[in-house]
Tab-separated table of C-alpha atoms and ligand atoms in Angstrom:
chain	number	residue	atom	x	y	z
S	14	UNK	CA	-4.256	9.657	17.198
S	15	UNK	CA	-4.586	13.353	19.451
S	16	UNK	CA	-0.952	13.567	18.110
S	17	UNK	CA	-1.601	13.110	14.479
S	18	UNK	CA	-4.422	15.309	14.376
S	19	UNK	CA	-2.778	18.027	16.095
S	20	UNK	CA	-0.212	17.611	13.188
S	21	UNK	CA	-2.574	18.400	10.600
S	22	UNK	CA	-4.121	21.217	12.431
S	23	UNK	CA	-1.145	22.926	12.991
S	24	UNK	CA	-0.565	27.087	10.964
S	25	UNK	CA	0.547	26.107	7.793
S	26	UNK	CA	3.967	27.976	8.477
S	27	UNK	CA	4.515	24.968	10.935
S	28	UNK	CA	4.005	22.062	8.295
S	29	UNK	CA	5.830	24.205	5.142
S	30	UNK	CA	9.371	22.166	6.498
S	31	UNK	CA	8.122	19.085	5.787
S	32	UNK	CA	5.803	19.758	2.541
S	33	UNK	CA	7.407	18.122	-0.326
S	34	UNK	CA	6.778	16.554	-3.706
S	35	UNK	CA	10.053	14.839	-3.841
S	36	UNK	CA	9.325	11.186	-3.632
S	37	UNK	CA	13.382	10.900	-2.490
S	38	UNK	CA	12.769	12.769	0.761
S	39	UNK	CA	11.612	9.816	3.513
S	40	UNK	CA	9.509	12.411	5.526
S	41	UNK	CA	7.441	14.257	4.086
S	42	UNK	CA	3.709	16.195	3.808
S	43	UNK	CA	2.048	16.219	0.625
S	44	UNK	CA	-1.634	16.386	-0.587
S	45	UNK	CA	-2.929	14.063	-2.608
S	46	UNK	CA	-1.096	11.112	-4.193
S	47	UNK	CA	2.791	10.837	-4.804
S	48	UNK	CA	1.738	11.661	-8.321
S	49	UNK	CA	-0.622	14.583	-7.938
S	50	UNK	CA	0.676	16.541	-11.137
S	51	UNK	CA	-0.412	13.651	-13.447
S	52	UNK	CA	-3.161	12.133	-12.093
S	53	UNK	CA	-6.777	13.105	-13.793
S	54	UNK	CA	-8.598	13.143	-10.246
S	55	UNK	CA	-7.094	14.729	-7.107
S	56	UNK	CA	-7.386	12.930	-3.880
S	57	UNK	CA	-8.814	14.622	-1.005
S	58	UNK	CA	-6.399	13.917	1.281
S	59	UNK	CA	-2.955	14.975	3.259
S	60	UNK	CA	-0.586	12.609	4.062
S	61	UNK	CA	2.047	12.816	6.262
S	62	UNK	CA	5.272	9.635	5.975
S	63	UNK	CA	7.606	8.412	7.460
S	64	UNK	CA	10.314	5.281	8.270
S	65	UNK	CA	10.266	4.123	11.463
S	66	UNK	CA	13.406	2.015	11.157
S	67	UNK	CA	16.024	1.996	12.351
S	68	UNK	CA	14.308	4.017	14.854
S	69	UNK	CA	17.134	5.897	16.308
S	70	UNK	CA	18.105	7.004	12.615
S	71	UNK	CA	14.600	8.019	11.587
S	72	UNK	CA	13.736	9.845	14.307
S	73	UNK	CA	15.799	12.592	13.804
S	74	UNK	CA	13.846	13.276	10.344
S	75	UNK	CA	10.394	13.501	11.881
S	76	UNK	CA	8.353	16.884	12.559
S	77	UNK	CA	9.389	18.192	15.212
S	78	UNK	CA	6.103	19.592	15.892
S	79	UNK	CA	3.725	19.448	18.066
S	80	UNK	CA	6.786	18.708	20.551
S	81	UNK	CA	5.508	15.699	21.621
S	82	UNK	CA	5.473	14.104	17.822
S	83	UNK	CA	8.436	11.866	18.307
S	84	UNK	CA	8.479	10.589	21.343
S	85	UNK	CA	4.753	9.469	21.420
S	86	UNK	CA	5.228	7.836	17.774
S	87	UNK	CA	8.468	6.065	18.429
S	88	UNK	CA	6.245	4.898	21.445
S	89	UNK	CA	3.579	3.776	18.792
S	90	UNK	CA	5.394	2.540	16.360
S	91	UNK	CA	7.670	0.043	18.573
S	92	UNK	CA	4.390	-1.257	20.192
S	93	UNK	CA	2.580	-1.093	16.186
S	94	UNK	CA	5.385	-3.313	15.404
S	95	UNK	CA	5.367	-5.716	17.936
S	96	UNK	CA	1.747	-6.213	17.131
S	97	UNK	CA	2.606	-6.735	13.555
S	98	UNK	CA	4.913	-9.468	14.380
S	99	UNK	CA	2.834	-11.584	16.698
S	100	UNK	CA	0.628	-11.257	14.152
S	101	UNK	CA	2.776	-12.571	11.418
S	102	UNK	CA	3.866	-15.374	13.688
S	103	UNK	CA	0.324	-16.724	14.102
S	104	UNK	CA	-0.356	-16.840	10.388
S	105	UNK	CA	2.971	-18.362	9.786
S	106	UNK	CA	2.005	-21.220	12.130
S	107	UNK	CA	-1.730	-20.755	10.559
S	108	UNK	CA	-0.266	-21.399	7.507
S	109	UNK	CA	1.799	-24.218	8.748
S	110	UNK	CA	5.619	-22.013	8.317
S	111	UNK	CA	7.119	-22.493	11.640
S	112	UNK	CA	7.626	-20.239	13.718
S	113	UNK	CA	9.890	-16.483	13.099
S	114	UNK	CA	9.135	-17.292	9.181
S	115	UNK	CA	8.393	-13.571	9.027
S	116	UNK	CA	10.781	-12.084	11.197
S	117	UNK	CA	14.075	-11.010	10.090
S	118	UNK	CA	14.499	-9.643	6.280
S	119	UNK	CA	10.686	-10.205	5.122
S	120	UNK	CA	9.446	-7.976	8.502
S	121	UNK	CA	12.246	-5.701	8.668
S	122	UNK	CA	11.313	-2.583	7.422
S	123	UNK	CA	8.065	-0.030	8.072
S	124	UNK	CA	6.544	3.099	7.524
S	125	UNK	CA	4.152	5.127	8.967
S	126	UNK	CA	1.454	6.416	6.646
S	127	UNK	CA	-0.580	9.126	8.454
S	128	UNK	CA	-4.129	10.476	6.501
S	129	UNK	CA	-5.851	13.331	6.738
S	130	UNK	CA	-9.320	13.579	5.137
S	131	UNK	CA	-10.670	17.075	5.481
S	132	UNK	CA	-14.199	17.270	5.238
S	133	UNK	CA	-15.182	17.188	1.689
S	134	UNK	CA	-18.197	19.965	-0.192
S	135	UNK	CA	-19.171	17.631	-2.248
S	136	UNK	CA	-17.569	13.306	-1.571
S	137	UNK	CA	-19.259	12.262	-4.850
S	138	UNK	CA	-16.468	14.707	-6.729
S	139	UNK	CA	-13.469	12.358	-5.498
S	140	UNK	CA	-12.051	9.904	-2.971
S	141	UNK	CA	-9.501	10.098	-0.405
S	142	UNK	CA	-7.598	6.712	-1.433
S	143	UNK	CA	-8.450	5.343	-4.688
S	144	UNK	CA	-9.093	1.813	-4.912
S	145	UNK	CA	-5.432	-0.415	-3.996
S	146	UNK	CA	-4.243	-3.559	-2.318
S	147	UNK	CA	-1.196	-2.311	0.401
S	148	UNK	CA	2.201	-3.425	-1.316
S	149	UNK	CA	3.445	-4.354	1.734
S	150	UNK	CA	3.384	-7.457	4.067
S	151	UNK	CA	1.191	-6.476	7.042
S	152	UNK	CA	-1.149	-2.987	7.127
S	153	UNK	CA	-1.941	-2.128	11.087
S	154	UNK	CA	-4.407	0.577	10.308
S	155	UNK	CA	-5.995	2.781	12.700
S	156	UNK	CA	-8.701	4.295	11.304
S	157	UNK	CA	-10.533	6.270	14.035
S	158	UNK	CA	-14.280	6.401	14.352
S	159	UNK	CA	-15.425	7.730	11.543
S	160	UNK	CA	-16.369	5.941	8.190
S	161	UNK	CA	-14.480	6.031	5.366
S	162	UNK	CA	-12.881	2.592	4.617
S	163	UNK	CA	-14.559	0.511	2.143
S	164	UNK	CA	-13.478	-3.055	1.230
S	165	UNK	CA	-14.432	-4.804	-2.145
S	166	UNK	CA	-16.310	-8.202	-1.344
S	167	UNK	CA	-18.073	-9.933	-4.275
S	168	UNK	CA	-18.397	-7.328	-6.753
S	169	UNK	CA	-19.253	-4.511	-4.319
S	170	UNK	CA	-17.776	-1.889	-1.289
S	171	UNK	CA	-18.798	-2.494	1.744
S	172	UNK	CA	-17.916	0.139	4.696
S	173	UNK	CA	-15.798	-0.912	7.586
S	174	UNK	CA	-17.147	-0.310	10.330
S	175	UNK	CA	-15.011	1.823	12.802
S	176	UNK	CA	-14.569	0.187	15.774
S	177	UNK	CA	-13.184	2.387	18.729
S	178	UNK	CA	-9.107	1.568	20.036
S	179	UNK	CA	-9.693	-1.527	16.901
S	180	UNK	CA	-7.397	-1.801	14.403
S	181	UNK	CA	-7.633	-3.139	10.901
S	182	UNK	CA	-5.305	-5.240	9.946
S	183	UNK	CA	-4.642	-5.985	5.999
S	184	UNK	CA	-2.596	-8.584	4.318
S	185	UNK	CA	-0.695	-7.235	1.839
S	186	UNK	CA	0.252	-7.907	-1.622
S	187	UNK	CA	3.607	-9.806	-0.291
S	188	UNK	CA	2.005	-11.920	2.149
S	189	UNK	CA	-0.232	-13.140	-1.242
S	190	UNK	CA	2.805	-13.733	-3.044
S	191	UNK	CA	4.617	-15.553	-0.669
S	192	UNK	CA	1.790	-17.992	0.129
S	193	UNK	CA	1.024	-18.563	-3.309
S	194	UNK	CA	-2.698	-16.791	-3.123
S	195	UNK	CA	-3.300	-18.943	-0.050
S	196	UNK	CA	-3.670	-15.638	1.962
S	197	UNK	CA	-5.203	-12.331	-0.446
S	198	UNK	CA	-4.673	-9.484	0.163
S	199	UNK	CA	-7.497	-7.093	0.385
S	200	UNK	CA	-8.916	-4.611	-1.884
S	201	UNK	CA	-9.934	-1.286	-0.444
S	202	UNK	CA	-10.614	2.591	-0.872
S	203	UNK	CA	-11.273	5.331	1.558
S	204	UNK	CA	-14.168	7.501	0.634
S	205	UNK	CA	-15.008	11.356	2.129
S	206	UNK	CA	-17.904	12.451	3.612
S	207	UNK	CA	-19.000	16.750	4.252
S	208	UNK	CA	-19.587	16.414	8.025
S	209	UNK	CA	-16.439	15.530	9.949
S	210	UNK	CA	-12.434	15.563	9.206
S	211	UNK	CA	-11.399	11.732	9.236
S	212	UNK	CA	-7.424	11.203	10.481
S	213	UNK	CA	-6.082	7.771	9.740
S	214	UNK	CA	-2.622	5.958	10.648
S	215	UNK	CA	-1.407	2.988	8.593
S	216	UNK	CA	1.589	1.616	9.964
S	217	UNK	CA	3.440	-0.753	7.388
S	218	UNK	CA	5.170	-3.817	7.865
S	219	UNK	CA	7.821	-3.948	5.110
S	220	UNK	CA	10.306	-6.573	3.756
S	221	UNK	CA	13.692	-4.567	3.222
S	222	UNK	CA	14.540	-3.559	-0.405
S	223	UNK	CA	17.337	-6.198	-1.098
S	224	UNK	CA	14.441	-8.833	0.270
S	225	UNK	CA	14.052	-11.191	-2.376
S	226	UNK	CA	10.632	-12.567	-2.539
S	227	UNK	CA	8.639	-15.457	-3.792
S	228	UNK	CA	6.097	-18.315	-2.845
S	229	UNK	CA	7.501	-20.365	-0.257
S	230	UNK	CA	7.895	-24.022	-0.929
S	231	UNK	CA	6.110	-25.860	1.312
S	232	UNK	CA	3.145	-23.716	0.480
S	233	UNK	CA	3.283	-24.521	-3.162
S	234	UNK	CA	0.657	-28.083	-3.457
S	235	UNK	CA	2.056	-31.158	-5.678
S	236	UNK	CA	-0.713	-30.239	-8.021
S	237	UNK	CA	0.218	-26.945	-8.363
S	238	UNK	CA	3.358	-24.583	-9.596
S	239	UNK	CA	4.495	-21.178	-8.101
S	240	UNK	CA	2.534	-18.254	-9.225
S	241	UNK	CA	4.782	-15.187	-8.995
S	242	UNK	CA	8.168	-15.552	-10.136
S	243	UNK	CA	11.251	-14.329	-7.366
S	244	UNK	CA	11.946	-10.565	-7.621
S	245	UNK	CA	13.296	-8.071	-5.051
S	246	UNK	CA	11.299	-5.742	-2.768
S	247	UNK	CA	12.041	-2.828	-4.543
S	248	UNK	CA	10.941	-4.125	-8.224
S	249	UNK	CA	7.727	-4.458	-6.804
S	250	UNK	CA	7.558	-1.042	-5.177
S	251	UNK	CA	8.959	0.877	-8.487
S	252	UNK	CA	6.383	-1.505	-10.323
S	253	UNK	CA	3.619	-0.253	-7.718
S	254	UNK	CA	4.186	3.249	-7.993
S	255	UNK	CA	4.402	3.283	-11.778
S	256	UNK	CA	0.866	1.457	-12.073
S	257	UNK	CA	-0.786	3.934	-8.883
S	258	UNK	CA	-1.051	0.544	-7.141
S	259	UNK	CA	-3.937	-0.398	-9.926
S	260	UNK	CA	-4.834	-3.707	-8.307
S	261	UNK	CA	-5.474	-5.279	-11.315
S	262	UNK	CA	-2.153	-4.552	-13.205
S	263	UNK	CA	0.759	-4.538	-9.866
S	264	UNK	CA	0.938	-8.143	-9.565
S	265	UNK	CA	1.237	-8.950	-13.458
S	266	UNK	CA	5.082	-8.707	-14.465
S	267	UNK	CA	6.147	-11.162	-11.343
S	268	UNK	CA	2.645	-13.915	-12.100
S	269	UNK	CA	4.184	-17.025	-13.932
S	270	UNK	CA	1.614	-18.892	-15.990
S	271	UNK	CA	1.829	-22.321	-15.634
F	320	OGA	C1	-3.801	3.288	3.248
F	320	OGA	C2	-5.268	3.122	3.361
F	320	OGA	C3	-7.377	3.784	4.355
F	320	OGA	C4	-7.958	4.823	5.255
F	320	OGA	O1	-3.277	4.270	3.800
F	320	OGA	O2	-3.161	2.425	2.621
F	320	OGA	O3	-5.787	2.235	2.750
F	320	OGA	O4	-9.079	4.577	5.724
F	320	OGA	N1	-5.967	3.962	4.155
F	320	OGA	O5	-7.329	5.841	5.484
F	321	NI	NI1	-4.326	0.800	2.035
Protein backbone atom coordinates (compact mmCIF):
# COMPACT_ATOMS: atom_id res chain seq x y z
CA UNK A 1 0.00 0.00 0.00
CA UNK A 2 3.28 2.64 1.07
CA UNK A 3 4.25 1.59 -2.54
CA UNK A 4 1.13 2.53 -4.32
CA UNK A 5 0.75 5.68 -2.67
CA UNK A 6 4.15 6.76 -3.25
CA UNK A 7 3.16 6.10 -6.96
CA UNK A 8 0.54 8.57 -7.01
CA UNK A 9 2.48 11.12 -5.16
CA UNK A 10 5.21 11.09 -7.30
CA UNK A 11 6.15 14.94 -9.76
CA UNK A 12 3.97 14.53 -12.46
CA UNK A 13 7.09 14.40 -14.89
CA UNK A 14 7.60 10.89 -13.20
CA UNK A 15 4.02 9.41 -14.02
CA UNK A 16 3.78 11.33 -17.78
CA UNK A 17 5.48 7.63 -19.19
CA UNK A 18 2.81 5.78 -18.19
CA UNK A 19 -0.31 8.31 -18.68
CA UNK A 20 -2.35 7.03 -21.44
CA UNK A 21 -5.85 6.95 -22.89
CA UNK A 22 -5.17 4.08 -25.12
CA UNK A 23 -7.21 1.24 -23.81
CA UNK A 24 -4.52 -1.13 -26.05
CA UNK A 25 -1.59 -0.20 -23.81
CA UNK A 26 -1.70 -2.99 -20.67
CA UNK A 27 -0.02 -0.43 -18.25
CA UNK A 28 -1.15 2.47 -17.96
CA UNK A 29 -2.24 5.85 -15.69
CA UNK A 30 -5.30 7.53 -16.51
CA UNK A 31 -7.91 9.65 -14.58
CA UNK A 32 -11.15 8.84 -14.52
CA UNK A 33 -12.84 5.97 -16.41
CA UNK A 34 -11.47 4.19 -19.65
CA UNK A 35 -14.07 6.37 -21.27
CA UNK A 36 -13.52 9.78 -19.77
CA UNK A 37 -14.15 11.79 -23.14
CA UNK A 38 -17.78 10.48 -23.32
CA UNK A 39 -18.95 10.03 -20.14
CA UNK A 40 -21.47 12.95 -18.71
CA UNK A 41 -19.85 12.77 -15.08
CA UNK A 42 -16.08 12.54 -14.44
CA UNK A 43 -14.84 10.22 -11.83
CA UNK A 44 -12.67 11.47 -9.20
CA UNK A 45 -10.20 9.14 -9.41
CA UNK A 46 -6.56 7.94 -10.88
CA UNK A 47 -5.99 4.65 -11.71
CA UNK A 48 -3.02 3.02 -12.29
CA UNK A 49 -3.21 -1.03 -14.33
CA UNK A 50 -1.60 -3.53 -14.90
CA UNK A 51 -1.25 -7.62 -15.86
CA UNK A 52 0.41 -9.50 -13.56
CA UNK A 53 0.70 -12.60 -15.74
CA UNK A 54 2.84 -14.12 -16.91
CA UNK A 55 4.77 -12.36 -14.37
CA UNK A 56 8.15 -12.44 -15.85
CA UNK A 57 6.57 -10.87 -19.15
CA UNK A 58 4.61 -8.16 -17.38
CA UNK A 59 7.02 -7.01 -15.29
CA UNK A 60 9.06 -5.45 -17.62
CA UNK A 61 5.98 -3.00 -18.52
CA UNK A 62 5.46 -1.72 -15.00
CA UNK A 63 6.62 1.86 -13.62
CA UNK A 64 9.67 1.75 -12.90
CA UNK A 65 9.21 4.20 -10.26
CA UNK A 66 9.49 4.51 -7.06
CA UNK A 67 12.41 1.81 -7.61
CA UNK A 68 11.02 -0.48 -5.45
CA UNK A 69 7.52 -0.73 -7.60
CA UNK A 70 8.22 -4.08 -9.11
CA UNK A 71 9.75 -6.06 -6.97
CA UNK A 72 7.38 -5.37 -3.95
CA UNK A 73 4.22 -5.92 -6.38
CA UNK A 74 5.42 -9.06 -8.06
CA UNK A 75 5.86 -9.92 -4.26
CA UNK A 76 2.09 -8.93 -3.80
CA UNK A 77 0.65 -10.09 -6.50
CA UNK A 78 2.11 -13.85 -6.34
CA UNK A 79 0.97 -13.96 -2.63
CA UNK A 80 -2.69 -11.87 -3.90
CA UNK A 81 -2.96 -14.77 -6.11
CA UNK A 82 -2.38 -17.53 -4.05
CA UNK A 83 -5.00 -16.12 -1.79
CA UNK A 84 -7.36 -15.91 -4.65
CA UNK A 85 -7.00 -19.49 -5.37
CA UNK A 86 -7.45 -21.03 -1.96
CA UNK A 87 -10.19 -19.04 -2.02
CA UNK A 88 -11.71 -20.33 -5.16
CA UNK A 89 -10.96 -23.84 -4.02
CA UNK A 90 -13.11 -23.53 -0.89
CA UNK A 91 -16.14 -22.26 -2.76
CA UNK A 92 -15.67 -24.86 -5.36
CA UNK A 93 -15.92 -27.53 -2.64
CA UNK A 94 -18.66 -25.02 -0.95
CA UNK A 95 -20.42 -25.34 -3.90
CA UNK A 96 -19.92 -29.01 -4.15
CA UNK A 97 -17.22 -28.71 -7.66
CA UNK A 98 -14.36 -30.74 -6.54
CA UNK A 99 -11.50 -29.65 -5.97
CA UNK A 100 -8.93 -27.29 -8.70
CA UNK A 101 -12.49 -26.52 -10.52
CA UNK A 102 -11.11 -22.98 -10.71
CA UNK A 103 -7.64 -23.41 -11.34
CA UNK A 104 -6.24 -23.64 -14.69
CA UNK A 105 -8.04 -21.58 -17.70
CA UNK A 106 -11.04 -20.03 -15.51
CA UNK A 107 -8.15 -18.55 -12.79
CA UNK A 108 -5.50 -17.92 -15.16
CA UNK A 109 -5.29 -14.50 -15.80
CA UNK A 110 -5.17 -11.07 -13.40
CA UNK A 111 -4.75 -7.59 -13.16
CA UNK A 112 -3.90 -5.22 -10.79
CA UNK A 113 -6.25 -2.26 -10.51
CA UNK A 114 -4.62 0.43 -8.29
CA UNK A 115 -7.10 3.71 -7.14
CA UNK A 116 -6.36 6.83 -6.19
CA UNK A 117 -9.10 9.04 -4.69
CA UNK A 118 -7.78 12.51 -4.06
CA UNK A 119 -9.61 14.31 -1.62
CA UNK A 120 -12.65 15.70 -3.17
CA UNK A 121 -14.10 19.94 -2.61
CA UNK A 122 -17.21 18.98 -2.81
CA UNK A 123 -18.10 14.40 -2.83
CA UNK A 124 -21.78 15.21 -3.51
CA UNK A 125 -20.50 16.58 -7.22
CA UNK A 126 -19.31 12.90 -8.25
CA UNK A 127 -18.04 9.46 -7.26
CA UNK A 128 -14.85 7.76 -7.53
CA UNK A 129 -16.33 4.34 -9.03
CA UNK A 130 -19.74 4.49 -10.26
CA UNK A 131 -21.99 1.84 -9.32
CA UNK A 132 -20.63 -1.94 -11.08
CA UNK A 133 -20.42 -5.62 -10.34
CA UNK A 134 -16.35 -6.69 -11.07
CA UNK A 135 -16.43 -8.65 -14.51
CA UNK A 136 -14.12 -10.87 -13.31
CA UNK A 137 -14.05 -14.15 -11.23
CA UNK A 138 -12.55 -13.19 -7.84
CA UNK A 139 -11.91 -9.22 -6.65
CA UNK A 140 -9.07 -9.28 -3.65
CA UNK A 141 -9.50 -5.66 -2.78
CA UNK A 142 -7.49 -3.77 -0.43
CA UNK A 143 -9.07 -0.88 0.42
CA UNK A 144 -7.06 0.82 3.21
CA UNK A 145 -8.64 2.51 6.18
CA UNK A 146 -10.53 4.95 4.99
CA UNK A 147 -14.27 4.82 3.84
CA UNK A 148 -15.29 4.86 0.60
CA UNK A 149 -16.74 1.45 -0.49
CA UNK A 150 -20.37 1.14 -0.48
CA UNK A 151 -22.26 -2.10 -1.26
CA UNK A 152 -26.00 -2.20 -2.43
CA UNK A 153 -28.07 -4.47 0.07
CA UNK A 154 -31.89 -4.32 -0.21
CA UNK A 155 -32.50 -1.25 -2.02
CA UNK A 156 -29.80 0.82 -0.29
CA UNK A 157 -25.60 1.52 0.11
CA UNK A 158 -24.27 0.59 2.93
CA UNK A 159 -20.42 1.58 3.73
CA UNK A 160 -17.85 -1.08 4.20
CA UNK A 161 -16.28 -0.76 6.87
CA UNK A 162 -12.39 -0.61 6.51
CA UNK A 163 -10.89 -3.05 8.38
CA UNK A 164 -7.00 -2.64 8.88
CA UNK A 165 -4.46 -5.52 6.83
CA UNK A 166 -8.52 -6.99 5.77
CA UNK A 167 -9.28 -7.52 2.50
CA UNK A 168 -12.55 -7.55 0.64
CA UNK A 169 -13.11 -10.09 -1.35
CA UNK A 170 -15.95 -9.89 -4.26
CA UNK A 171 -17.42 -12.52 -6.42
CA UNK A 172 -17.55 -11.51 -9.67
CA UNK A 173 -19.87 -11.50 -12.49
CA UNK A 174 -18.20 -14.99 -13.80
CA UNK A 175 -18.33 -16.77 -10.67
CA UNK A 176 -22.46 -15.84 -10.99
CA UNK A 177 -22.52 -17.17 -14.31
CA UNK A 178 -20.84 -20.20 -13.82
CA UNK A 179 -22.91 -21.25 -10.78
CA UNK A 180 -26.01 -20.40 -12.33
CA UNK A 181 -26.85 -17.30 -9.74
CA UNK A 182 -26.05 -19.74 -6.94
CA UNK A 183 -23.15 -17.35 -5.93
CA UNK A 184 -23.97 -13.17 -6.91
CA UNK A 185 -21.85 -11.17 -7.40
CA UNK A 186 -21.90 -7.95 -5.57
CA UNK A 187 -22.97 -4.56 -6.40
CA UNK A 188 -20.80 -1.70 -5.28
CA UNK A 189 -19.50 2.02 -5.72
CA UNK A 190 -16.73 3.94 -4.13
CA UNK A 191 -17.74 7.33 -2.94
CA UNK A 192 -15.18 10.55 -2.01
CA UNK A 193 -15.02 12.34 0.91
CA UNK A 194 -12.96 16.29 1.40
CA UNK A 195 -10.75 15.18 4.34
CA UNK A 196 -8.26 12.48 3.38
CA UNK A 197 -6.78 10.94 -0.08
CA UNK A 198 -8.16 7.22 -0.18
CA UNK A 199 -5.56 4.65 -2.24
CA UNK A 200 -7.13 1.35 -3.13
CA UNK A 201 -5.67 -1.98 -4.81
CA UNK A 202 -8.01 -4.45 -6.53
CA UNK A 203 -6.23 -7.34 -7.64
CA UNK A 204 -8.32 -9.44 -10.28
CA UNK A 205 -8.65 -12.94 -10.73
CA UNK A 206 -9.35 -13.44 -14.46
CA UNK A 207 -10.38 -16.38 -16.73
CA UNK A 208 -8.07 -16.03 -19.94
CA UNK A 209 -9.71 -14.51 -23.09
CA UNK A 210 -10.12 -17.79 -25.16
CA UNK A 211 -11.92 -19.14 -21.67
CA UNK A 212 -15.17 -20.20 -22.69
CA UNK A 213 -17.67 -19.81 -20.01
CA UNK A 214 -21.00 -21.01 -18.84
CA UNK A 215 -23.03 -22.58 -15.85
CA UNK A 216 -21.52 -25.69 -14.87
CA UNK A 217 -23.63 -28.77 -14.97
CA UNK A 218 -23.86 -30.18 -11.88
CA UNK A 219 -24.85 -26.81 -10.58
CA UNK A 220 -27.76 -26.51 -12.89
CA UNK A 221 -31.06 -28.28 -10.52
CA UNK A 222 -33.48 -30.87 -12.47
CA UNK A 223 -36.05 -28.19 -12.07
CA UNK A 224 -34.18 -25.71 -13.55
CA UNK A 225 -32.31 -24.74 -17.09
CA UNK A 226 -28.98 -22.79 -17.56
CA UNK A 227 -29.29 -19.11 -17.32
CA UNK A 228 -26.47 -17.58 -19.37
CA UNK A 229 -25.77 -19.06 -22.57
CA UNK A 230 -21.66 -20.19 -23.29
CA UNK A 231 -19.61 -17.23 -24.61
CA UNK A 232 -15.87 -16.45 -24.39
CA UNK A 233 -14.09 -14.25 -21.83
CA UNK A 234 -13.52 -11.59 -24.02
CA UNK A 235 -17.32 -11.15 -25.36
CA UNK A 236 -18.08 -10.41 -21.99
CA UNK A 237 -15.30 -7.90 -21.40
CA UNK A 238 -15.99 -5.95 -24.91
CA UNK A 239 -19.76 -6.30 -23.77
CA UNK A 240 -18.67 -4.75 -20.24
CA UNK A 241 -16.83 -1.95 -21.44
CA UNK A 242 -19.39 -0.94 -24.05
CA UNK A 243 -22.27 -0.83 -21.30
CA UNK A 244 -19.60 1.09 -18.43
CA UNK A 245 -20.19 -2.17 -16.53
CA UNK A 246 -24.07 -0.89 -16.02
CA UNK A 247 -25.03 -3.76 -13.74
CA UNK A 248 -28.27 -3.95 -14.93
CA UNK A 249 -27.58 -4.26 -18.75
CA UNK A 250 -23.76 -6.50 -18.77
CA UNK A 251 -25.26 -9.73 -18.09
CA UNK A 252 -28.28 -9.43 -20.68
CA UNK A 253 -26.95 -10.64 -24.24
CA UNK A 254 -25.44 -14.09 -22.60
CA UNK A 255 -29.10 -14.66 -20.00
CA UNK A 256 -31.18 -17.45 -21.80
CA UNK A 257 -34.86 -17.30 -20.89
CA UNK A 258 -36.21 -20.41 -20.24
C1 LIG B 1 -12.84 -1.60 -8.25
C2 LIG B 1 -13.57 -1.12 -7.06
C3 LIG B 1 -13.59 0.09 -4.96
C4 LIG B 1 -12.72 0.97 -4.12
O1 LIG B 1 -11.69 -1.16 -8.45
O2 LIG B 1 -13.39 -2.44 -8.98
O3 LIG B 1 -14.70 -1.47 -6.91
O4 LIG B 1 -13.07 1.13 -2.94
N1 LIG B 1 -12.94 -0.33 -6.17
O5 LIG B 1 -11.73 1.49 -4.62
NI1 LIG C 1 -15.20 -3.13 -8.22
Amino acid sequence: MNVFKEFFELPAEDKVSVYSNNLKRPCRLYTSSSNYDHENVHLWRDNLRHPCHPLEDCIKIWPQKPTRYREIVATYSIEAKKLGLRILELLSEGLGLGSGFFGDKLSESSLLSVNHYPPCPDPSLTLGVSRHCDPNLLTILHQGDEYGLQVFKDGEWIGVEPLHNAFVVNIGHQLQIISNNKLKSAEHRAVTNSRVARTTAAFFINPSDDCVIEPDKSLIDTNESPAYRPFQFKEFLLNYSSLMGNPEKCLEPFELHA
